[in-house]
CSV table of C-alpha atoms in Angstrom, one decimal:
chain,number,residue,atom,x,y,z
O,1093,UNK,CA,-12.4,19.9,-37.6
O,1094,UNK,CA,-14.6,19.3,-40.7
O,1095,UNK,CA,-17.8,19.9,-38.7
O,1096,UNK,CA,-16.4,23.0,-37.1
O,1097,UNK,CA,-15.4,24.3,-40.6
O,1098,UNK,CA,-18.9,23.7,-42.0
O,1099,UNK,CA,-20.4,25.6,-39.1
O,1100,UNK,CA,-18.0,28.6,-39.6
O,1101,UNK,CA,-18.7,28.6,-43.3
O,1102,UNK,CA,-22.4,28.6,-42.7
O,1103,UNK,CA,-22.0,31.5,-40.3
O,1104,UNK,CA,-19.9,33.3,-42.8
O,1105,UNK,CA,-22.7,32.9,-45.4
O,1106,UNK,CA,-20.4,30.7,-47.5
O,1107,UNK,CA,-22.7,27.7,-47.8
O,1108,UNK,CA,-23.0,28.3,-51.6
O,1109,UNK,CA,-19.2,27.9,-52.2
O,1110,UNK,CA,-18.7,25.6,-55.2
O,1111,UNK,CA,-16.5,22.6,-54.5
O,1112,UNK,CA,-13.2,22.7,-56.4
O,1113,UNK,CA,-13.3,21.4,-60.0
O,1114,UNK,CA,-10.9,20.8,-62.8
O,1115,UNK,CA,-7.2,21.2,-62.0
O,1116,UNK,CA,-8.0,22.2,-58.4
O,1117,UNK,CA,-10.0,19.1,-57.8
O,1118,UNK,CA,-7.4,16.9,-59.4
O,1119,UNK,CA,-4.6,18.4,-57.2
O,1120,UNK,CA,-6.7,18.1,-54.1
O,1121,UNK,CA,-7.4,14.4,-54.9
O,1122,UNK,CA,-3.6,13.9,-55.2
O,1123,UNK,CA,-3.1,15.6,-51.9
O,1124,UNK,CA,-5.8,13.4,-50.3
O,1125,UNK,CA,-4.1,10.3,-51.5
O,1126,UNK,CA,-0.6,11.5,-50.3
O,1127,UNK,CA,-2.0,12.2,-46.8
O,1128,UNK,CA,-2.7,8.5,-46.4
O,1129,UNK,CA,0.9,7.4,-47.3
O,1130,UNK,CA,4.3,7.4,-45.6
O,1131,UNK,CA,6.5,10.4,-46.5
O,1132,UNK,CA,8.5,8.6,-49.2
O,1133,UNK,CA,5.5,7.2,-50.9
O,1134,UNK,CA,3.6,10.5,-50.5
O,1135,UNK,CA,6.4,12.4,-52.2
O,1136,UNK,CA,6.5,9.9,-55.0
O,1137,UNK,CA,2.7,10.4,-55.4
O,1138,UNK,CA,3.1,14.1,-55.7
O,1139,UNK,CA,6.3,14.1,-57.8
O,1140,UNK,CA,4.6,14.5,-61.1
O,1141,UNK,CA,1.7,16.7,-59.9
O,1142,UNK,CA,1.6,20.2,-61.4
O,1143,UNK,CA,0.0,23.3,-59.8
O,1144,UNK,CA,-0.4,25.0,-63.2
O,1145,UNK,CA,-3.8,26.5,-63.6
O,1146,UNK,CA,-4.8,26.0,-60.0
O,1147,UNK,CA,-6.0,28.6,-57.4
O,1148,UNK,CA,-3.5,30.2,-55.1
O,1149,UNK,CA,-4.7,28.2,-52.1
O,1150,UNK,CA,-4.3,24.9,-53.9
O,1151,UNK,CA,-0.8,25.9,-54.9
O,1152,UNK,CA,0.0,26.8,-51.3
O,1153,UNK,CA,-1.3,23.4,-50.3
O,1154,UNK,CA,1.0,21.5,-52.7
O,1155,UNK,CA,4.1,23.5,-51.8
O,1156,UNK,CA,3.4,23.1,-48.0
O,1157,UNK,CA,2.8,19.3,-48.4
O,1158,UNK,CA,6.0,18.7,-50.3
O,1159,UNK,CA,8.1,20.8,-47.9
O,1160,UNK,CA,6.6,19.1,-44.8
O,1161,UNK,CA,6.8,15.6,-46.2
O,1162,UNK,CA,10.5,16.1,-47.0
O,1163,UNK,CA,11.0,17.1,-43.4
O,1164,UNK,CA,9.1,14.1,-42.1
O,1165,UNK,CA,11.2,11.8,-44.3
O,1166,UNK,CA,14.4,13.3,-42.8
O,1167,UNK,CA,13.0,13.1,-39.3
O,1168,UNK,CA,12.5,9.4,-39.6
O,1169,UNK,CA,16.2,8.9,-39.9
O,1170,UNK,CA,17.4,11.7,-37.5
O,1171,UNK,CA,18.7,10.8,-34.1
O,1172,UNK,CA,20.9,13.7,-32.8
O,1173,UNK,CA,19.0,16.2,-30.7
O,1174,UNK,CA,20.2,19.2,-32.6
O,1175,UNK,CA,19.2,17.6,-35.9
O,1176,UNK,CA,15.7,16.8,-34.6
O,1177,UNK,CA,15.4,20.3,-33.3
O,1178,UNK,CA,16.3,21.8,-36.7
O,1179,UNK,CA,13.9,19.5,-38.5
O,1180,UNK,CA,11.1,20.1,-35.9
O,1181,UNK,CA,11.6,23.9,-36.4
O,1182,UNK,CA,11.3,23.6,-40.2
O,1183,UNK,CA,8.3,21.2,-39.9
O,1184,UNK,CA,6.3,23.7,-37.8
O,1185,UNK,CA,7.4,27.0,-39.3
O,1186,UNK,CA,9.1,26.7,-42.7
O,1187,UNK,CA,12.2,25.9,-44.6
O,1188,UNK,CA,13.7,29.3,-44.0
O,1189,UNK,CA,13.7,28.7,-40.2
O,1190,UNK,CA,17.5,28.2,-39.7
O,1191,UNK,CA,18.3,27.3,-36.1
O,1192,UNK,CA,21.1,29.8,-35.5
O,1193,UNK,CA,19.2,32.6,-37.1
O,1194,UNK,CA,16.0,31.8,-35.1
O,1195,UNK,CA,18.0,31.6,-31.8
O,1196,UNK,CA,19.6,35.0,-32.5
O,1197,UNK,CA,16.2,36.6,-33.4
O,1198,UNK,CA,14.7,35.3,-30.2
O,1199,UNK,CA,17.6,36.6,-28.1
O,1200,UNK,CA,17.3,40.0,-29.6
O,1201,UNK,CA,13.6,40.0,-28.9
O,1202,UNK,CA,14.1,39.0,-25.3
O,1203,UNK,CA,16.6,41.8,-24.8
O,1204,UNK,CA,14.2,44.3,-26.3
O,1205,UNK,CA,11.4,43.2,-24.1
O,1206,UNK,CA,13.6,43.2,-21.0
O,1207,UNK,CA,14.8,46.7,-21.7
O,1208,UNK,CA,11.3,48.1,-22.3
O,1209,UNK,CA,9.9,46.4,-19.2
O,1210,UNK,CA,12.8,47.7,-17.1
O,1211,UNK,CA,12.0,51.3,-18.3
O,1212,UNK,CA,8.4,50.9,-17.5
O,1213,UNK,CA,9.1,49.5,-14.0
O,1214,UNK,CA,11.4,52.5,-13.4
O,1215,UNK,CA,8.7,54.9,-14.5
O,1216,UNK,CA,6.3,53.3,-12.0
O,1217,UNK,CA,8.9,53.6,-9.2
O,1218,UNK,CA,9.0,49.8,-8.6
O,1219,UNK,CA,12.2,49.1,-6.6
O,1220,UNK,CA,15.2,48.0,-8.7
O,1221,UNK,CA,15.7,44.3,-8.6
O,1222,UNK,CA,15.8,41.4,-11.1
O,1223,UNK,CA,13.0,41.8,-13.6
O,1224,UNK,CA,11.4,38.6,-12.2
O,1225,UNK,CA,11.4,40.1,-8.7
O,1226,UNK,CA,9.8,43.3,-10.0
O,1227,UNK,CA,7.0,41.3,-11.7
O,1228,UNK,CA,6.5,39.3,-8.5
O,1229,UNK,CA,6.1,42.6,-6.6
O,1230,UNK,CA,3.5,43.8,-9.2
O,1231,UNK,CA,1.6,40.5,-8.8
O,1232,UNK,CA,1.4,41.2,-5.0
O,1233,UNK,CA,0.2,44.7,-5.5
O,1234,UNK,CA,-3.3,44.9,-3.7
O,1235,UNK,CA,-4.6,47.0,-6.6
O,1236,UNK,CA,-3.9,44.3,-9.1
O,1237,UNK,CA,-6.2,41.3,-8.3
O,1238,UNK,CA,-9.9,41.2,-8.8
O,1239,UNK,CA,-12.0,40.1,-5.9
O,1240,UNK,CA,-12.5,36.3,-5.7
O,1241,UNK,CA,-16.3,36.5,-6.0
O,1242,UNK,CA,-19.0,37.0,-8.6
O,1243,UNK,CA,-18.6,40.8,-8.6
O,1244,UNK,CA,-14.8,40.4,-9.2
O,1245,UNK,CA,-15.4,38.1,-12.1
O,1246,UNK,CA,-18.0,40.4,-13.6
O,1247,UNK,CA,-15.5,43.3,-13.3
O,1248,UNK,CA,-12.8,41.2,-15.1
O,1249,UNK,CA,-15.2,40.3,-17.9
O,1250,UNK,CA,-16.4,43.9,-18.2
O,1251,UNK,CA,-12.8,45.1,-18.5
O,1252,UNK,CA,-12.0,42.6,-21.2
O,1253,UNK,CA,-15.1,43.6,-23.1
O,1254,UNK,CA,-14.1,47.2,-22.9
O,1255,UNK,CA,-10.7,46.3,-24.3
O,1256,UNK,CA,-12.4,44.4,-27.1
O,1257,UNK,CA,-14.5,47.4,-27.9
O,1258,UNK,CA,-11.4,49.6,-28.0
O,1259,UNK,CA,-9.4,47.4,-30.3
O,1260,UNK,CA,-12.4,46.5,-32.7
O,1261,UNK,CA,-12.5,50.1,-33.9
O,1262,UNK,CA,-8.8,50.0,-34.7
O,1263,UNK,CA,-8.8,46.6,-36.6
O,1264,UNK,CA,-9.6,48.0,-40.1
O,1265,UNK,CA,-6.4,50.1,-40.0
O,1266,UNK,CA,-4.5,47.0,-39.1
O,1267,UNK,CA,-6.1,44.1,-41.0
O,1268,UNK,CA,-8.4,45.8,-43.5
O,1269,UNK,CA,-12.1,44.9,-43.7
O,1270,UNK,CA,-13.2,41.6,-42.0
O,1271,UNK,CA,-16.4,39.7,-42.4
O,1272,UNK,CA,-19.1,40.9,-39.9
O,1273,UNK,CA,-19.0,37.6,-38.1
O,1274,UNK,CA,-15.3,38.2,-37.2
O,1275,UNK,CA,-16.4,41.3,-35.4
O,1276,UNK,CA,-19.6,40.1,-33.7
O,1277,UNK,CA,-17.9,38.5,-30.7
O,1278,UNK,CA,-18.9,37.5,-27.2
O,1279,UNK,CA,-16.6,37.2,-24.2
O,1280,UNK,CA,-17.7,35.5,-21.0
O,1281,UNK,CA,-16.2,33.6,-18.0
O,1282,UNK,CA,-16.5,29.9,-17.5
O,1283,UNK,CA,-19.9,29.1,-15.9
O,1284,UNK,CA,-20.4,26.8,-12.9
O,1285,UNK,CA,-21.1,23.7,-15.1
O,1286,UNK,CA,-18.0,24.2,-17.1
O,1287,UNK,CA,-15.8,24.6,-14.0
O,1288,UNK,CA,-17.4,21.5,-12.5
O,1289,UNK,CA,-16.5,19.6,-15.7
O,1290,UNK,CA,-12.9,20.7,-15.6
O,1291,UNK,CA,-13.2,22.8,-18.8
O,1292,UNK,CA,-10.5,25.4,-19.4
O,1293,UNK,CA,-10.6,28.7,-21.2
O,1294,UNK,CA,-11.4,28.2,-24.8
O,1295,UNK,CA,-12.3,29.8,-28.1
O,1296,UNK,CA,-15.8,29.5,-29.7
O,1297,UNK,CA,-15.8,29.5,-33.4
O,1298,UNK,CA,-18.9,31.2,-35.0
O,1299,UNK,CA,-21.8,28.9,-36.1
O,1300,UNK,CA,-25.4,29.5,-37.2
O,1301,UNK,CA,-27.1,31.1,-34.2
O,1302,UNK,CA,-23.8,31.2,-32.3
O,1303,UNK,CA,-21.5,34.1,-32.0
O,1304,UNK,CA,-17.8,33.5,-32.0
O,1305,UNK,CA,-15.8,34.5,-29.0
O,1306,UNK,CA,-13.7,33.5,-26.0
O,1307,UNK,CA,-14.6,31.9,-22.7
O,1308,UNK,CA,-12.0,33.0,-20.1
O,1309,UNK,CA,-11.0,30.9,-17.2
O,1310,UNK,CA,-11.3,33.0,-14.0
O,1311,UNK,CA,-11.7,30.3,-11.4
O,1312,UNK,CA,-8.3,31.3,-9.8
O,1313,UNK,CA,-9.0,35.0,-10.5
O,1314,UNK,CA,-6.4,36.3,-8.0
O,1315,UNK,CA,-3.7,34.8,-10.2
O,1316,UNK,CA,-5.0,36.9,-13.1
O,1317,UNK,CA,-4.3,40.6,-12.3
O,1318,UNK,CA,-6.3,43.1,-14.3
O,1319,UNK,CA,-3.2,44.3,-16.3
O,1320,UNK,CA,-2.5,40.7,-17.6
O,1321,UNK,CA,-5.9,40.6,-19.4
O,1322,UNK,CA,-5.8,43.2,-22.2
O,1323,UNK,CA,-3.2,41.2,-24.1
O,1324,UNK,CA,-5.3,38.1,-23.8
O,1325,UNK,CA,-8.1,39.9,-25.6
O,1326,UNK,CA,-5.8,40.9,-28.5
O,1327,UNK,CA,-4.5,37.3,-28.7
O,1328,UNK,CA,-7.7,35.3,-28.4
O,1329,UNK,CA,-10.1,37.7,-30.1
O,1330,UNK,CA,-9.1,40.7,-32.2
O,1331,UNK,CA,-6.8,41.1,-34.1
O,1332,UNK,CA,-5.9,37.5,-33.1
O,1333,UNK,CA,-7.5,34.2,-33.4
O,1334,UNK,CA,-11.0,35.4,-34.2
O,1335,UNK,CA,-9.7,37.1,-37.2
O,1336,UNK,CA,-7.4,34.3,-38.4
O,1337,UNK,CA,-9.4,31.1,-37.7
O,1338,UNK,CA,-12.8,32.0,-39.3
O,1339,UNK,CA,-11.0,33.2,-42.4
O,1340,UNK,CA,-8.9,30.0,-42.5
O,1341,UNK,CA,-12.1,28.0,-42.3
O,1342,UNK,CA,-13.4,29.9,-45.4
O,1343,UNK,CA,-10.1,29.3,-47.2
O,1344,UNK,CA,-10.2,25.6,-46.4
O,1345,UNK,CA,-6.4,24.7,-46.5
O,1346,UNK,CA,-5.7,21.1,-47.2
O,1347,UNK,CA,-5.0,19.0,-44.0
O,1348,UNK,CA,-1.4,18.6,-45.1
O,1349,UNK,CA,-1.0,22.4,-45.0
O,1350,UNK,CA,-2.6,22.5,-41.6
O,1351,UNK,CA,-0.1,19.9,-40.5
O,1352,UNK,CA,3.0,21.6,-41.9
O,1353,UNK,CA,2.3,25.2,-41.0
O,1354,UNK,CA,1.3,24.4,-37.4
O,1355,UNK,CA,3.3,27.3,-35.8
O,1356,UNK,CA,1.4,29.9,-37.7
O,1357,UNK,CA,-1.7,29.9,-35.6
O,1358,UNK,CA,-0.1,30.6,-32.2
O,1359,UNK,CA,2.4,32.8,-34.0
O,1360,UNK,CA,-0.4,34.9,-35.4
O,1361,UNK,CA,-2.0,35.2,-32.0
O,1362,UNK,CA,1.2,36.5,-30.5
O,1363,UNK,CA,1.8,38.8,-33.5
O,1364,UNK,CA,-1.7,40.2,-33.0
O,1365,UNK,CA,-0.7,41.3,-29.5
O,1366,UNK,CA,2.1,43.3,-31.0
O,1367,UNK,CA,-0.3,44.9,-33.5
O,1368,UNK,CA,-2.6,45.9,-30.6
O,1369,UNK,CA,0.5,47.4,-28.9
O,1370,UNK,CA,1.4,49.3,-32.0
O,1371,UNK,CA,-2.2,50.6,-32.2
O,1372,UNK,CA,-1.9,52.0,-28.7
O,1373,UNK,CA,-4.0,49.5,-26.8
O,1374,UNK,CA,-1.5,49.2,-24.0
O,1375,UNK,CA,-1.0,52.9,-23.3
O,1376,UNK,CA,-1.3,52.3,-19.5
O,1377,UNK,CA,2.2,51.3,-18.3
O,1378,UNK,CA,0.8,48.4,-16.3
O,1379,UNK,CA,-1.1,47.0,-19.3
O,1380,UNK,CA,2.1,47.3,-21.3
O,1381,UNK,CA,4.0,45.4,-18.7
O,1382,UNK,CA,1.3,42.7,-18.8
O,1383,UNK,CA,1.7,42.5,-22.6
O,1384,UNK,CA,5.5,42.3,-22.2
O,1385,UNK,CA,5.1,39.5,-19.6
O,1386,UNK,CA,3.2,37.5,-22.2
O,1387,UNK,CA,5.7,38.2,-24.9
O,1388,UNK,CA,8.6,37.2,-22.6
O,1389,UNK,CA,6.8,34.0,-21.8
O,1390,UNK,CA,6.7,33.1,-25.5
O,1391,UNK,CA,10.2,34.1,-26.4
O,1392,UNK,CA,11.7,32.4,-23.3
O,1393,UNK,CA,9.7,29.3,-24.2
O,1394,UNK,CA,11.4,29.4,-27.6
O,1395,UNK,CA,14.8,30.1,-26.1
O,1396,UNK,CA,14.2,27.2,-23.7
O,1397,UNK,CA,13.5,25.0,-26.7
O,1398,UNK,CA,16.9,26.1,-28.2
O,1399,UNK,CA,18.7,25.6,-24.9
O,1400,UNK,CA,17.5,22.1,-24.4
O,1401,UNK,CA,17.8,20.7,-27.9
O,1402,UNK,CA,20.5,22.8,-29.6
O,1403,UNK,CA,22.7,23.8,-26.7
O,1404,UNK,CA,22.3,20.8,-24.4
O,1405,UNK,CA,21.5,22.9,-21.3
O,1406,UNK,CA,19.7,21.4,-18.4
O,1407,UNK,CA,16.0,21.9,-17.6
O,1408,UNK,CA,17.0,23.4,-14.2
O,1409,UNK,CA,19.1,26.1,-15.9
O,1410,UNK,CA,16.3,26.9,-18.3
O,1411,UNK,CA,13.8,27.2,-15.5
O,1412,UNK,CA,16.2,29.6,-13.6
O,1413,UNK,CA,16.4,31.8,-16.7
O,1414,UNK,CA,12.6,31.9,-17.0
O,1415,UNK,CA,12.0,32.7,-13.3
O,1416,UNK,CA,14.7,35.4,-13.3
O,1417,UNK,CA,12.9,37.4,-16.1
O,1418,UNK,CA,9.2,36.5,-15.5
O,1419,UNK,CA,8.9,36.0,-11.8
O,1420,UNK,CA,5.5,34.5,-12.1
O,1421,UNK,CA,4.4,31.9,-14.6
O,1422,UNK,CA,1.5,32.7,-16.9
O,1423,UNK,CA,-1.9,31.4,-15.8
O,1424,UNK,CA,-2.2,28.3,-17.9
O,1425,UNK,CA,1.5,27.2,-18.1
O,1426,UNK,CA,3.3,26.5,-14.8
O,1427,UNK,CA,7.1,26.7,-15.4
O,1428,UNK,CA,8.0,23.1,-14.9
O,1429,UNK,CA,5.1,21.4,-16.7
O,1430,UNK,CA,5.3,23.8,-19.6
O,1431,UNK,CA,9.1,23.1,-20.0
O,1432,UNK,CA,8.3,19.4,-19.9
O,1433,UNK,CA,6.1,19.9,-23.0
O,1434,UNK,CA,8.8,21.9,-24.7
O,1435,UNK,CA,11.3,19.1,-24.1
O,1436,UNK,CA,8.9,16.6,-25.7
O,1437,UNK,CA,8.3,18.6,-28.9
O,1438,UNK,CA,11.7,19.8,-30.3
O,1439,UNK,CA,11.5,22.9,-32.4
O,1440,UNK,CA,7.8,23.6,-31.9
O,1441,UNK,CA,8.0,26.3,-29.2
O,1442,UNK,CA,10.9,28.0,-31.0
O,1443,UNK,CA,8.9,28.0,-34.2
O,1444,UNK,CA,5.8,29.6,-32.5
O,1445,UNK,CA,8.0,32.2,-30.8
O,1446,UNK,CA,9.8,33.1,-34.0
O,1447,UNK,CA,6.7,33.4,-36.2
O,1448,UNK,CA,5.7,36.8,-34.9
O,1449,UNK,CA,9.2,38.1,-35.5
O,1450,UNK,CA,9.2,36.6,-39.0
O,1451,UNK,CA,5.8,38.2,-39.8
O,1452,UNK,CA,7.0,41.6,-38.5
O,1453,UNK,CA,10.2,41.4,-40.5
O,1454,UNK,CA,8.3,40.8,-43.7
O,1455,UNK,CA,5.8,43.6,-43.0
O,1456,UNK,CA,5.9,46.8,-45.0
O,1457,UNK,CA,7.5,49.7,-43.2
O,1458,UNK,CA,4.6,52.1,-44.1
O,1459,UNK,CA,1.6,51.7,-41.7
O,1460,UNK,CA,-0.7,52.5,-44.6
O,1461,UNK,CA,0.4,49.2,-46.3
O,1462,UNK,CA,-0.3,47.0,-43.3
O,1463,UNK,CA,-3.9,46.2,-44.1
O,1464,UNK,CA,-3.1,44.8,-47.5
O,1465,UNK,CA,-0.2,42.8,-46.1
O,1466,UNK,CA,-2.3,41.3,-43.3
O,1467,UNK,CA,-5.3,40.7,-45.5
O,1468,UNK,CA,-3.1,38.7,-47.9
O,1469,UNK,CA,-1.6,36.7,-45.1
O,1470,UNK,CA,-5.0,35.7,-43.7
O,1471,UNK,CA,-6.9,35.2,-46.9
O,1472,UNK,CA,-5.6,31.7,-47.7
O,1473,UNK,CA,-5.3,30.3,-44.2
O,1474,UNK,CA,-2.1,29.5,-42.4
O,1475,UNK,CA,1.1,29.3,-44.5
O,1476,UNK,CA,4.7,28.2,-44.1
O,1477,UNK,CA,7.2,31.0,-43.6
O,1478,UNK,CA,8.9,30.4,-47.0
O,1479,UNK,CA,5.5,31.1,-48.6
O,1480,UNK,CA,5.1,34.6,-47.0
O,1481,UNK,CA,7.1,36.5,-49.6
O,1482,UNK,CA,4.8,35.3,-52.3
O,1483,UNK,CA,1.8,36.8,-50.5
O,1484,UNK,CA,3.4,40.0,-49.1
């Protein structure tokens, strides 16, 4: 992580940044010490520390550390599934992530996505059935898959690059000005050596002599219909991770803030997809259905987290709900194995699914005010949700 950050800073032209001094340095040293201690001892170490006179990012570090350490102290004594879920939710997202409110927000979002997808399928004349069955029919449409050969993969990459070009011109109206390196991006498919090594799709952070970007996994290309890919571009590139992660490297949040605002990163990626949607990137009904399939995946993941840990429902019942609305699993997350990961991390998937809704709820109504709001959100690196109001 430290090496990656140094490379990003160098690529951003930030090599001359002066290390923190004075009050900032003293507070960072206290946080460094706290990070080596058990929660109780860490909280005692930070009890008398003041953020007076420190930079905004350092104050955010201290507040996030204290909030997260309090959660970890409570987790050490928690045994009931519902209690561990509530604490896991707060640990990953923020102290204002109340389980009942999060569950309601996710259910409302699910219903909104289902209603919109239903209207779009109706407009395309796809035979009425369950939403999952309609998605399965769309997956089987001969016009959907790319050819499973070099030409097909080249066509998929070309389409994704065209999507990136289209959204890049709209990013300033969404996020404000970004450093050039956040906009100088490459997108390519896994090469033969990477496939042989078992490498999956991955992001590439910018470094000296290396453009940032995304390497897309197209080895099973027929499972990735063309209409599923535009939303991937928005999530992984712009206005998603390639806006958020390089700016976070420049902001250099303390590792404790990285630990206790974990849901922000994937939450931002999903939120970025909704920004691309608002900017008109998914004007084609099929691209919009692809976007909604991704959003359903995330919100149903979150609701599965709620169902397992808060409501005591069975994994088989949760899987049935997911299949009924999605039909097909997303490329990298088969239903059963993804649900097993959800079961092992109470609160995390609900936090990641709720984050985009929380960011949208705090966003100004006027589109003209969005760039300032988003620039403030991204400037200091990831934050806990109770910290959003201070930045909005």
